[in-house]
PDB file of C-alpha atoms and ligand atoms in Angstrom:
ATOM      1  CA  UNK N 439      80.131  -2.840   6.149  1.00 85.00           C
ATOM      2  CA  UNK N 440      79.504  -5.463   3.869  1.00 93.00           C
ATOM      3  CA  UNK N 441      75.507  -6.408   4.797  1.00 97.00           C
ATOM      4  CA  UNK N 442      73.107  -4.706   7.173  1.00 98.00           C
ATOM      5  CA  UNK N 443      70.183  -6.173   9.429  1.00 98.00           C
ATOM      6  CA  UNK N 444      67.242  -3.576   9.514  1.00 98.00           C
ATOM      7  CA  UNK N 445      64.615  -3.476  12.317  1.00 97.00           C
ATOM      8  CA  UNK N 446      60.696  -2.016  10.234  1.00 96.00           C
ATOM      9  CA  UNK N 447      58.794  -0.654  12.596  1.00 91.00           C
ATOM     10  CA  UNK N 448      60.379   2.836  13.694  1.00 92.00           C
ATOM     11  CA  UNK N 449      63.190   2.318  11.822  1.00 96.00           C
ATOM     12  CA  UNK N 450      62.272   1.692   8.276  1.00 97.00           C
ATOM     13  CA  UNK N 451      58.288   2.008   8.835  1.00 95.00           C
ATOM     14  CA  UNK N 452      55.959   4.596  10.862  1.00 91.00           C
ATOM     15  CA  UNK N 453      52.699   2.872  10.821  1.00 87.00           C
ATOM     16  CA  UNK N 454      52.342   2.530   6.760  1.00 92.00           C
ATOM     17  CA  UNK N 455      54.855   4.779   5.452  1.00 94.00           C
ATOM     18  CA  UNK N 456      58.241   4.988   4.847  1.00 97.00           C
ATOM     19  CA  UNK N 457      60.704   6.820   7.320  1.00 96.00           C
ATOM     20  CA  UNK N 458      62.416   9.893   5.479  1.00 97.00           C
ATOM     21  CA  UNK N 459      65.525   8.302   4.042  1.00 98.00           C
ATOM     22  CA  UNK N 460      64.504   4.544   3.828  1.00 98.00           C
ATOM     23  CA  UNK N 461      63.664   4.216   0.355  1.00 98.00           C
ATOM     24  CA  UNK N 462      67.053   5.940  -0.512  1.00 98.00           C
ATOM     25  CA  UNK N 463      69.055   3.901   1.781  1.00 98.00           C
ATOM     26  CA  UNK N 464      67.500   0.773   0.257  1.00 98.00           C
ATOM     27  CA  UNK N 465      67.847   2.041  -3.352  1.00 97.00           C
ATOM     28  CA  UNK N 466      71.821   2.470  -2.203  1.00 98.00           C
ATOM     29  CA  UNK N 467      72.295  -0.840  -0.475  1.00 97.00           C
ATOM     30  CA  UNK N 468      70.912  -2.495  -4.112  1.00 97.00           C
ATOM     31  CA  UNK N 469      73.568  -0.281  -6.101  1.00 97.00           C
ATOM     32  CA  UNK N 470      76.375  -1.135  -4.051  1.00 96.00           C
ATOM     33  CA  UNK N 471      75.246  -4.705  -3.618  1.00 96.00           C
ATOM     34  CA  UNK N 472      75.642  -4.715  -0.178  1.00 97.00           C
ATOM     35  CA  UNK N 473      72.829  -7.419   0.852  1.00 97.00           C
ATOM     36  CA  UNK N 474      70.296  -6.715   3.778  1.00 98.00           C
ATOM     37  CA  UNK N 475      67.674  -8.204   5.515  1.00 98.00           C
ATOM     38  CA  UNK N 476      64.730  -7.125   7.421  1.00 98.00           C
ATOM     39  CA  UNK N 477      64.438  -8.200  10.907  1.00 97.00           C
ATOM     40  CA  UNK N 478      61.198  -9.035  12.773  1.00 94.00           C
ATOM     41  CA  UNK N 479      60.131 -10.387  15.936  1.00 92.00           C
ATOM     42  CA  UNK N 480      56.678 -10.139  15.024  1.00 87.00           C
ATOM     43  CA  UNK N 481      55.433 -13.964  13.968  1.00 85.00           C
ATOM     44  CA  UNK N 482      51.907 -12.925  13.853  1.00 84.00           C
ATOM     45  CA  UNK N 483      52.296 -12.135  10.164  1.00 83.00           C
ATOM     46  CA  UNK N 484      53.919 -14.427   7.326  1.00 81.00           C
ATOM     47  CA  UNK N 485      57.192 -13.216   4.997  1.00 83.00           C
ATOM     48  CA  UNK N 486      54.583 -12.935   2.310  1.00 87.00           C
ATOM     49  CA  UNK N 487      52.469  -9.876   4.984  1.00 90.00           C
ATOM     50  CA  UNK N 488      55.595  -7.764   5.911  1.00 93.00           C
ATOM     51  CA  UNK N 489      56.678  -8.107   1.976  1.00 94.00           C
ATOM     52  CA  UNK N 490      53.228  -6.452   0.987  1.00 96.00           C
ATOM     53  CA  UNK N 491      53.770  -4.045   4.154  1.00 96.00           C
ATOM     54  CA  UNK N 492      56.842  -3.252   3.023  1.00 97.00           C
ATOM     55  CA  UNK N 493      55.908  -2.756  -0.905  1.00 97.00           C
ATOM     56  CA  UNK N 494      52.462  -0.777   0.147  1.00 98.00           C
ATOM     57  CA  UNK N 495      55.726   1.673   1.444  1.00 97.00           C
ATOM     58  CA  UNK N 496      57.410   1.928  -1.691  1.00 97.00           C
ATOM     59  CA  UNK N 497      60.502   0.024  -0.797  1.00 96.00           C
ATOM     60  CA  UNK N 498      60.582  -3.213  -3.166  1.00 92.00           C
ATOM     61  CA  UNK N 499      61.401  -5.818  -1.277  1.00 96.00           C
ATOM     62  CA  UNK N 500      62.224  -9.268  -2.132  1.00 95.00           C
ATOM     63  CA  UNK N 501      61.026 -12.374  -0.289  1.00 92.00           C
ATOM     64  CA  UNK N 502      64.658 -13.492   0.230  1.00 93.00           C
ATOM     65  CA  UNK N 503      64.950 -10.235   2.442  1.00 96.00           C
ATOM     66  CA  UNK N 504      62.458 -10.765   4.811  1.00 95.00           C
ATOM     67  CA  UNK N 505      63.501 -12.255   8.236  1.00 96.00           C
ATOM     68  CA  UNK N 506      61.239 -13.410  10.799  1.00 94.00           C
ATOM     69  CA  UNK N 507      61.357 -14.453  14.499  1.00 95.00           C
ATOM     70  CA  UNK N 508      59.960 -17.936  12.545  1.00 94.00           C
ATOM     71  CA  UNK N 509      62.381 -17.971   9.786  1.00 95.00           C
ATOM     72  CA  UNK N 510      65.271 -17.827  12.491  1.00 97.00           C
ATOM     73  CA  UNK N 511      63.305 -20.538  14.989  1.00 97.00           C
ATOM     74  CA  UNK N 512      63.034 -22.641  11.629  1.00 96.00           C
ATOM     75  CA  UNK N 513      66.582 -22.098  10.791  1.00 96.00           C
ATOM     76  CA  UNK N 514      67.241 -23.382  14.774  1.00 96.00           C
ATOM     77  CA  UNK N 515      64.951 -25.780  14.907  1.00 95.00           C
ATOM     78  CA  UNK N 516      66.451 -27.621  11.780  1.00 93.00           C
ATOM     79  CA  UNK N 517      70.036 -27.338  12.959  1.00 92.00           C
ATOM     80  CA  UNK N 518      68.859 -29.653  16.093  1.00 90.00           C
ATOM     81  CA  UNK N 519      67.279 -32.059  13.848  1.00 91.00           C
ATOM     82  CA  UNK N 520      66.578 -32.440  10.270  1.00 91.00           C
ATOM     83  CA  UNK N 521      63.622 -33.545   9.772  1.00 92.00           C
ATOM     84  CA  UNK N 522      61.669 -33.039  13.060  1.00 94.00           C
ATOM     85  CA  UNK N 523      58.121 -33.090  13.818  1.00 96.00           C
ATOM     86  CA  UNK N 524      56.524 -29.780  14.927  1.00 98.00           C
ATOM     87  CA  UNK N 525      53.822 -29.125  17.486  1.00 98.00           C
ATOM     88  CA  UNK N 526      53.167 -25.136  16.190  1.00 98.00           C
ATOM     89  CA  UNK N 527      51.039 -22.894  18.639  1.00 97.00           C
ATOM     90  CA  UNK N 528      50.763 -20.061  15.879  1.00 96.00           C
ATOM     91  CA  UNK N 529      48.580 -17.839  13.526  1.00 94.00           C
ATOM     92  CA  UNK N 530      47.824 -20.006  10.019  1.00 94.00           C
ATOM     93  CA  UNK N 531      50.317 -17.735   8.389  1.00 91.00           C
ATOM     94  CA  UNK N 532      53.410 -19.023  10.838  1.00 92.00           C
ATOM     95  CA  UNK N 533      52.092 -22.242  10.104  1.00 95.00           C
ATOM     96  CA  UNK N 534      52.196 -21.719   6.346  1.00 92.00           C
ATOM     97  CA  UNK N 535      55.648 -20.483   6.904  1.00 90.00           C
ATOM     98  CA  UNK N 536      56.882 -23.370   8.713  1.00 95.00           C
ATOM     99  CA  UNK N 537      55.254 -25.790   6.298  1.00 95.00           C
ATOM    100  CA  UNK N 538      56.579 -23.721   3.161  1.00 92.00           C
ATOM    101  CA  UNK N 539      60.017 -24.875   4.665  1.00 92.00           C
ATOM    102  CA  UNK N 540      59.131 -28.514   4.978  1.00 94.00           C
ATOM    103  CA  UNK N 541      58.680 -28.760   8.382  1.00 96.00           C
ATOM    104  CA  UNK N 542      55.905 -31.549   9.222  1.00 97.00           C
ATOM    105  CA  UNK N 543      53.548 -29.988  11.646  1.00 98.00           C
ATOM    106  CA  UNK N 544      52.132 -32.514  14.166  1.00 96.00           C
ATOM    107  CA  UNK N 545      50.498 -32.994  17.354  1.00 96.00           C
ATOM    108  CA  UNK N 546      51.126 -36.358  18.352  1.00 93.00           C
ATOM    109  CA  UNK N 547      54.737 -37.753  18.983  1.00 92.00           C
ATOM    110  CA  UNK N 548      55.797 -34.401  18.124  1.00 96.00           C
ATOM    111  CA  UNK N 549      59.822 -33.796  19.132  1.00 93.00           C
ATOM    112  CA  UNK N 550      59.703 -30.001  19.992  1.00 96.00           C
ATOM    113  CA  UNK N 551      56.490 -27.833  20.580  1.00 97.00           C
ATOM    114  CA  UNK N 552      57.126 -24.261  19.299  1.00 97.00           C
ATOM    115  CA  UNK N 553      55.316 -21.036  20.601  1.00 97.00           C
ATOM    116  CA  UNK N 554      54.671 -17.909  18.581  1.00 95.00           C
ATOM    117  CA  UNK N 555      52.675 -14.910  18.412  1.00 94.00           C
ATOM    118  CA  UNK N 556      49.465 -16.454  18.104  1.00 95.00           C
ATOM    119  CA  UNK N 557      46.752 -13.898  17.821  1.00 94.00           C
ATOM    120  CA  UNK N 558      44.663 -16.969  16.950  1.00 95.00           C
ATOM    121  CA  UNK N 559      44.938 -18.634  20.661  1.00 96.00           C
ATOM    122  CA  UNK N 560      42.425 -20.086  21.884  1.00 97.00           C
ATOM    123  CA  UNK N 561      41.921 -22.352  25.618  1.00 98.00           C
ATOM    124  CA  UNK N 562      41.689 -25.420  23.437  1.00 98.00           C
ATOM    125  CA  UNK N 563      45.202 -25.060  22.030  1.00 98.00           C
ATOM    126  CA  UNK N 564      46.645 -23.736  25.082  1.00 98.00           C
ATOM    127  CA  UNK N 565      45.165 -27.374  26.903  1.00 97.00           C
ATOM    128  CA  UNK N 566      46.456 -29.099  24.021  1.00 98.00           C
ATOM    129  CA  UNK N 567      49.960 -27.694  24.393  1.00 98.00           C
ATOM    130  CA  UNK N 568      50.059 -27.607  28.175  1.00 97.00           C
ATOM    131  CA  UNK N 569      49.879 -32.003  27.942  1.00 96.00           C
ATOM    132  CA  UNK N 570      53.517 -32.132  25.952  1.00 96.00           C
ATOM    133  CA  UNK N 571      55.144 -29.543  27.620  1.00 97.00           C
ATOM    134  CA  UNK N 572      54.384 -31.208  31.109  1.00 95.00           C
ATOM    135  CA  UNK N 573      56.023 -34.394  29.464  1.00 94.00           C
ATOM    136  CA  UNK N 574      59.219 -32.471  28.698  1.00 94.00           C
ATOM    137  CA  UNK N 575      59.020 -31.602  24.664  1.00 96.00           C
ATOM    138  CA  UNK N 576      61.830 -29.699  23.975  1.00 96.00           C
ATOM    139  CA  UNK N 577      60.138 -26.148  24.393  1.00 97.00           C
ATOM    140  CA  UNK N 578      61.160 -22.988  21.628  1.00 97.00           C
ATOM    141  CA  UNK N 579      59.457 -19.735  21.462  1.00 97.00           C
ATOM    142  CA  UNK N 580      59.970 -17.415  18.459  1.00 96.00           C
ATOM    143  CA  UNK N 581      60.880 -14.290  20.669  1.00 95.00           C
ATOM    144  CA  UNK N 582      60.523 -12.600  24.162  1.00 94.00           C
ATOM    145  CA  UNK N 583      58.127 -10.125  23.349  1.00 92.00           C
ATOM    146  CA  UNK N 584      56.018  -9.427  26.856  1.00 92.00           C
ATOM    147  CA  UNK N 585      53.687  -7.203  24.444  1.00 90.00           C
ATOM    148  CA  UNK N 586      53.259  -5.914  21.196  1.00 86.00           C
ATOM    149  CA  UNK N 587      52.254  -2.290  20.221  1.00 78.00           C
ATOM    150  CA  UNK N 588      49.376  -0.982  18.631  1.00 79.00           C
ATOM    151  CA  UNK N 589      47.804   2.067  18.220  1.00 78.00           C
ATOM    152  CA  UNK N 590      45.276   1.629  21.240  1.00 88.00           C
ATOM    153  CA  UNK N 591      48.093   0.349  23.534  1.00 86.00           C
ATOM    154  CA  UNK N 592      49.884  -2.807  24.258  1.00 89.00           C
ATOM    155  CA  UNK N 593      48.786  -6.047  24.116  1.00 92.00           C
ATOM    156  CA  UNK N 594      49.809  -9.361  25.295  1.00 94.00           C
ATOM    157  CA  UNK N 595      52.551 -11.280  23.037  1.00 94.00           C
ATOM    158  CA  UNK N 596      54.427 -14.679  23.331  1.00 95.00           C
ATOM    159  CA  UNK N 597      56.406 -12.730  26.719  1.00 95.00           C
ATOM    160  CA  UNK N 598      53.196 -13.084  28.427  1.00 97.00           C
ATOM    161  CA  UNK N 599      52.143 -16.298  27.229  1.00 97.00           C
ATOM    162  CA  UNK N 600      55.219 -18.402  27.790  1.00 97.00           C
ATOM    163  CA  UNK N 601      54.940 -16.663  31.568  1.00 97.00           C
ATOM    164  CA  UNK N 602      51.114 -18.866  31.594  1.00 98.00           C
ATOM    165  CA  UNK N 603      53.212 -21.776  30.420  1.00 97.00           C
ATOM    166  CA  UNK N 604      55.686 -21.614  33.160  1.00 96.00           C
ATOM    167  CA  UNK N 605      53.176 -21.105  35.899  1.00 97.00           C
ATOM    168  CA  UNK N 606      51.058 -23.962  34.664  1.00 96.00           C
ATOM    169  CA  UNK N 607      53.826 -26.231  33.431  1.00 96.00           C
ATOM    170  CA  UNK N 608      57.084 -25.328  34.797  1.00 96.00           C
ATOM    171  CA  UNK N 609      58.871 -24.981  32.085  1.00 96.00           C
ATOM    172  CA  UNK N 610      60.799 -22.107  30.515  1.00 96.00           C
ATOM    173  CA  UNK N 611      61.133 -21.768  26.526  1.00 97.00           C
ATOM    174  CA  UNK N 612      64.656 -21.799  24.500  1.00 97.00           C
ATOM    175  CA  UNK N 613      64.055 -17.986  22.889  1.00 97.00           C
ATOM    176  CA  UNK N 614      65.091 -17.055  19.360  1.00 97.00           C
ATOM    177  CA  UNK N 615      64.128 -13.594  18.642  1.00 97.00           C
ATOM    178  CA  UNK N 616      65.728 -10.835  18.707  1.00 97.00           C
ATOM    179  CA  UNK N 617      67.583  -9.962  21.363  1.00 98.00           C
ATOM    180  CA  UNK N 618      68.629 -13.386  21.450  1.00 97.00           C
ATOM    181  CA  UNK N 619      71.931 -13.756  19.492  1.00 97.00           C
ATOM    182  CA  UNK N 620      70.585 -16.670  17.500  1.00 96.00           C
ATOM    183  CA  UNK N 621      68.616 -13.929  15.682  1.00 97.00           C
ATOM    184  CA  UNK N 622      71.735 -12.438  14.545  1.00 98.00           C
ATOM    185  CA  UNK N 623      73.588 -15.637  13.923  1.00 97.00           C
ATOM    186  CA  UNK N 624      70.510 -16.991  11.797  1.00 97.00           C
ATOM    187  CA  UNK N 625      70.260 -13.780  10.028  1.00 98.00           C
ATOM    188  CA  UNK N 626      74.028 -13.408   9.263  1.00 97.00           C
ATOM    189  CA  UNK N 627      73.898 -17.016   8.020  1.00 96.00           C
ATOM    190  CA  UNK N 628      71.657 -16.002   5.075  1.00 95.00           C
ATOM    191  CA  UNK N 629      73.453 -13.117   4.197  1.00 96.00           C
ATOM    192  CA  UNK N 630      76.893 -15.284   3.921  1.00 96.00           C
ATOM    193  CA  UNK N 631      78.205 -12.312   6.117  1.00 97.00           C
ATOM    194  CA  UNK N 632      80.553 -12.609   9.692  1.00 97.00           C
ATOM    195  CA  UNK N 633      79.343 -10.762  12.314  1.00 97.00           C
ATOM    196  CA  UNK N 634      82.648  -8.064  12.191  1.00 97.00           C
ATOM    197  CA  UNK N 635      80.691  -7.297   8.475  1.00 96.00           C
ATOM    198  CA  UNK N 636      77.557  -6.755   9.414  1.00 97.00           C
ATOM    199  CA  UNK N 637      75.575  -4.075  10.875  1.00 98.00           C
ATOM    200  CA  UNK N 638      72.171  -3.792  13.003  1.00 98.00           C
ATOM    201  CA  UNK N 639      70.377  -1.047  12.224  1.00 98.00           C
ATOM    202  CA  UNK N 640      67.314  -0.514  14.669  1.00 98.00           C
ATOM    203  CA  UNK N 641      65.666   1.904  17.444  1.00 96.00           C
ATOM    204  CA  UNK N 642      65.066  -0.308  20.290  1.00 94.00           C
ATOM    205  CA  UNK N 643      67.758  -0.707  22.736  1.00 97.00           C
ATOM    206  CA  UNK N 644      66.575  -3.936  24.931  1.00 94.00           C
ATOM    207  CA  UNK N 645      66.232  -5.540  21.592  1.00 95.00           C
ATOM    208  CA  UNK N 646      68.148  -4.546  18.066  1.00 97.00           C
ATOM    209  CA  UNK N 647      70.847  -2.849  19.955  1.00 98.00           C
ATOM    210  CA  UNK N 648      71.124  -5.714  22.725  1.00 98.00           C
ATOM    211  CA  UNK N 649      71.147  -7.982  19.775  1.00 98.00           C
ATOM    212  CA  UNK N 650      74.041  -6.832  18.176  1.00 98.00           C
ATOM    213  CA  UNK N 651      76.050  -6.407  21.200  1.00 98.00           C
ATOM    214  CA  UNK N 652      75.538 -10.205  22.109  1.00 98.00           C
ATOM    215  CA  UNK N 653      76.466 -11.652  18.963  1.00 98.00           C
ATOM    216  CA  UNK N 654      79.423  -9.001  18.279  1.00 98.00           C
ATOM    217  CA  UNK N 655      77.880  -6.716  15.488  1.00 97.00           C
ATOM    218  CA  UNK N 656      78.268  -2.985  15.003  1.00 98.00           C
ATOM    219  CA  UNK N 657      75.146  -1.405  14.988  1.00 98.00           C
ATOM    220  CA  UNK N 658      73.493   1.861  14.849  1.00 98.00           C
ATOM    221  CA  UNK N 659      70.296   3.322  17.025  1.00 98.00           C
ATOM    222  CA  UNK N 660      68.193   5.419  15.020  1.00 98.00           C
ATOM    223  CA  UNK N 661      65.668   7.764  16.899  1.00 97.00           C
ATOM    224  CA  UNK N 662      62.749   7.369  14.661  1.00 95.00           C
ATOM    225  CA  UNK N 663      61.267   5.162  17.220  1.00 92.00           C
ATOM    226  CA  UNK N 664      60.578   4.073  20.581  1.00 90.00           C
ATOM    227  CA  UNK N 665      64.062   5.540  22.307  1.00 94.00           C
ATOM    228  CA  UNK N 666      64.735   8.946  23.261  1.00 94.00           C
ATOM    229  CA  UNK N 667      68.292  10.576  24.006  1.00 95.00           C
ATOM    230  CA  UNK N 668      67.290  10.491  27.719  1.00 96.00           C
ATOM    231  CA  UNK N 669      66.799   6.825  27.604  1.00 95.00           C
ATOM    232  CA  UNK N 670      69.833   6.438  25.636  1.00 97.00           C
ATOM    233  CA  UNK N 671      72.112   8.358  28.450  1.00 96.00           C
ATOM    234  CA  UNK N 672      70.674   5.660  30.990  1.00 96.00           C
ATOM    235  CA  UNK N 673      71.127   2.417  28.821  1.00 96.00           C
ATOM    236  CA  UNK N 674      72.703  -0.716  29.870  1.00 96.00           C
ATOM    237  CA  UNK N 675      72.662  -1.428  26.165  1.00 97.00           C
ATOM    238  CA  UNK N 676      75.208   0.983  24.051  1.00 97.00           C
ATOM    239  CA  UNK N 677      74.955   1.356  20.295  1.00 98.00           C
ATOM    240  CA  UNK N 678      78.112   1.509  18.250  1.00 98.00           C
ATOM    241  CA  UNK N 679      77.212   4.570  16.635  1.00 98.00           C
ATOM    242  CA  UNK N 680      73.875   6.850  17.182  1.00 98.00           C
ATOM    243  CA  UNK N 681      71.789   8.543  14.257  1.00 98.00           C
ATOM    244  CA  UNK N 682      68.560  10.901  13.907  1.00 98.00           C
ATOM    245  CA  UNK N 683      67.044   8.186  11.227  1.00 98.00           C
ATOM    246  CA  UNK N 684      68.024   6.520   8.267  1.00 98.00           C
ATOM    247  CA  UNK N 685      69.122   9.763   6.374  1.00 98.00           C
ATOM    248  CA  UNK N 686      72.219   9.773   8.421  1.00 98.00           C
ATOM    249  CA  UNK N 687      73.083   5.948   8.825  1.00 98.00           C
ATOM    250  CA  UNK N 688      72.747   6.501   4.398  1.00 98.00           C
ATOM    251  CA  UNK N 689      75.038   9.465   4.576  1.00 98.00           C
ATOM    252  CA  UNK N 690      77.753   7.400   7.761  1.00 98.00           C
ATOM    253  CA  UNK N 691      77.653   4.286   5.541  1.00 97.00           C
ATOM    254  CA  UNK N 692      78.451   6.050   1.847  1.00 96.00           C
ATOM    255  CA  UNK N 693      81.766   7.705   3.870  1.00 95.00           C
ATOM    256  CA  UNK N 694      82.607   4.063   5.051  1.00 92.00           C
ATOM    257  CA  UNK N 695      82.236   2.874   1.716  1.00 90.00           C
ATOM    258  CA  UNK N 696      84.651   5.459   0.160  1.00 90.00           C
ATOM    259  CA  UNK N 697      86.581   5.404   2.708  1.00 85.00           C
TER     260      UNK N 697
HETATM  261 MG1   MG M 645      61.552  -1.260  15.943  1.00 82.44          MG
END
């Protein structure tokens, strides 16, 4: 394996902390200078958020190893056009993101109107983005997400507002996130890896694992998070190779190495 995409929450993160194994996996990774990158759907938050999220954990991260639902919708959105004018539905920090990466954000005459998590939504900017997508915009969103976890329960995420979209507009979003393989592809692209070198590291099935089977990377399921064996046995969605946490992906991907 010559670069690995890791999933944070419930595979490198519980809530604040560290998974057992995470920091040493990570400390590893650096010595062997195999690169990785962090994958998250989550675009409520900016790179510089999950970077402090990730530090507050003890696992040094750099900013170049962060890699967002936006990051990978900025990476598509420039491959269909340079230099295009945005019309962001997002939190300030996506929209710091996107500008950080020179897109021009923009309202009128925009050329594509991109959706993410926007925990700052209000009816004003739905009404405002409901006009342009009725006049056929070209229409992203930054991932599928029907809901996002919390502590109290879930809670409605782009999933559920791109369904308002479609009922009031008709129109159905181009989707990045994971488990879209554009995700991968964007990810992979960064990392100067192919995707026969790479491997996904995560504990959801519908999404990391589904990820890496579209876009033909290895990858392994850790149960530190949302998926059980019993959901695993029933899975549309098979892993390459199945591990307790990151203790035994660290101790699989040292044998590789020396093998
Ligand atoms: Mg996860």
């Amino acid at each position: 394996m010559k670069a690995f995409l890791l999933d944070i929450d419930g595979t490198t993160l519980l809530g604040p902390d560290a998974l057992p194994g995470a920091i040493d996996f990570v400390t590893w990774l650096r010595a062997e200078g195999i690169p990785h990158l962090w994958l998250t759907n989550n675009t409520s938050m900016s790179r510089g958020a999950w970077l402090a999220r990730l530090a507050a954990a003890g696992l040094d991260p750099r900013p170049e190893e962060i890699y967002t639902a936006g990051d990978a919708t900025i990476d598509h959105l420039t491959a269909l056009d340079p230099a295009p004018r945005v019309h962001l539905v997002g939190t300030e920090d996506l929209r710091r993101d996107f500008e950080r990466a020179g897109i021009a954000l923009a309202e009128d005459d925009a050329d594509m109107l991109v959706l993410g998590y926007d925990t700052e939504l209000t009816y004003d900017k739905i009404r405002r983005a409901a006009l342009p997508l009725q006049d056929g915009v070209t229409f992203l969103a930054t991932h599928p997400d029907a809901t996002c976890p919390t502590p109290a329960g879930p809670i409605p995420d782009v999933g559920s507002f791109l369904a308002m979209f479609e009922t009031a507009c008709g129109r159905t979003a181009t989707v990045i996130g994971k488990p879209e393989a554009t995700m991968a592809a964007g990810a992979l692209g960064r990392l100067g890896a192919s995707a026969a070198e790479a491997c996904m590291v995560g504990d959801r099935l519908a999404t990391d694992i589904r990820m890496a089977n579209r876009a033909g990377l290895a990858s392994c399921l850790v149960l530190t998070g949302v998926t059980t064996r019993e959901a695993l046995a029933t899975s549309e969605d098979e892993p390459t190779h199945v591990f307790d946490g990151l203790e035994d992906v660290h101790a699989w991907a040292r044998e590789v190495a020396s093998a």
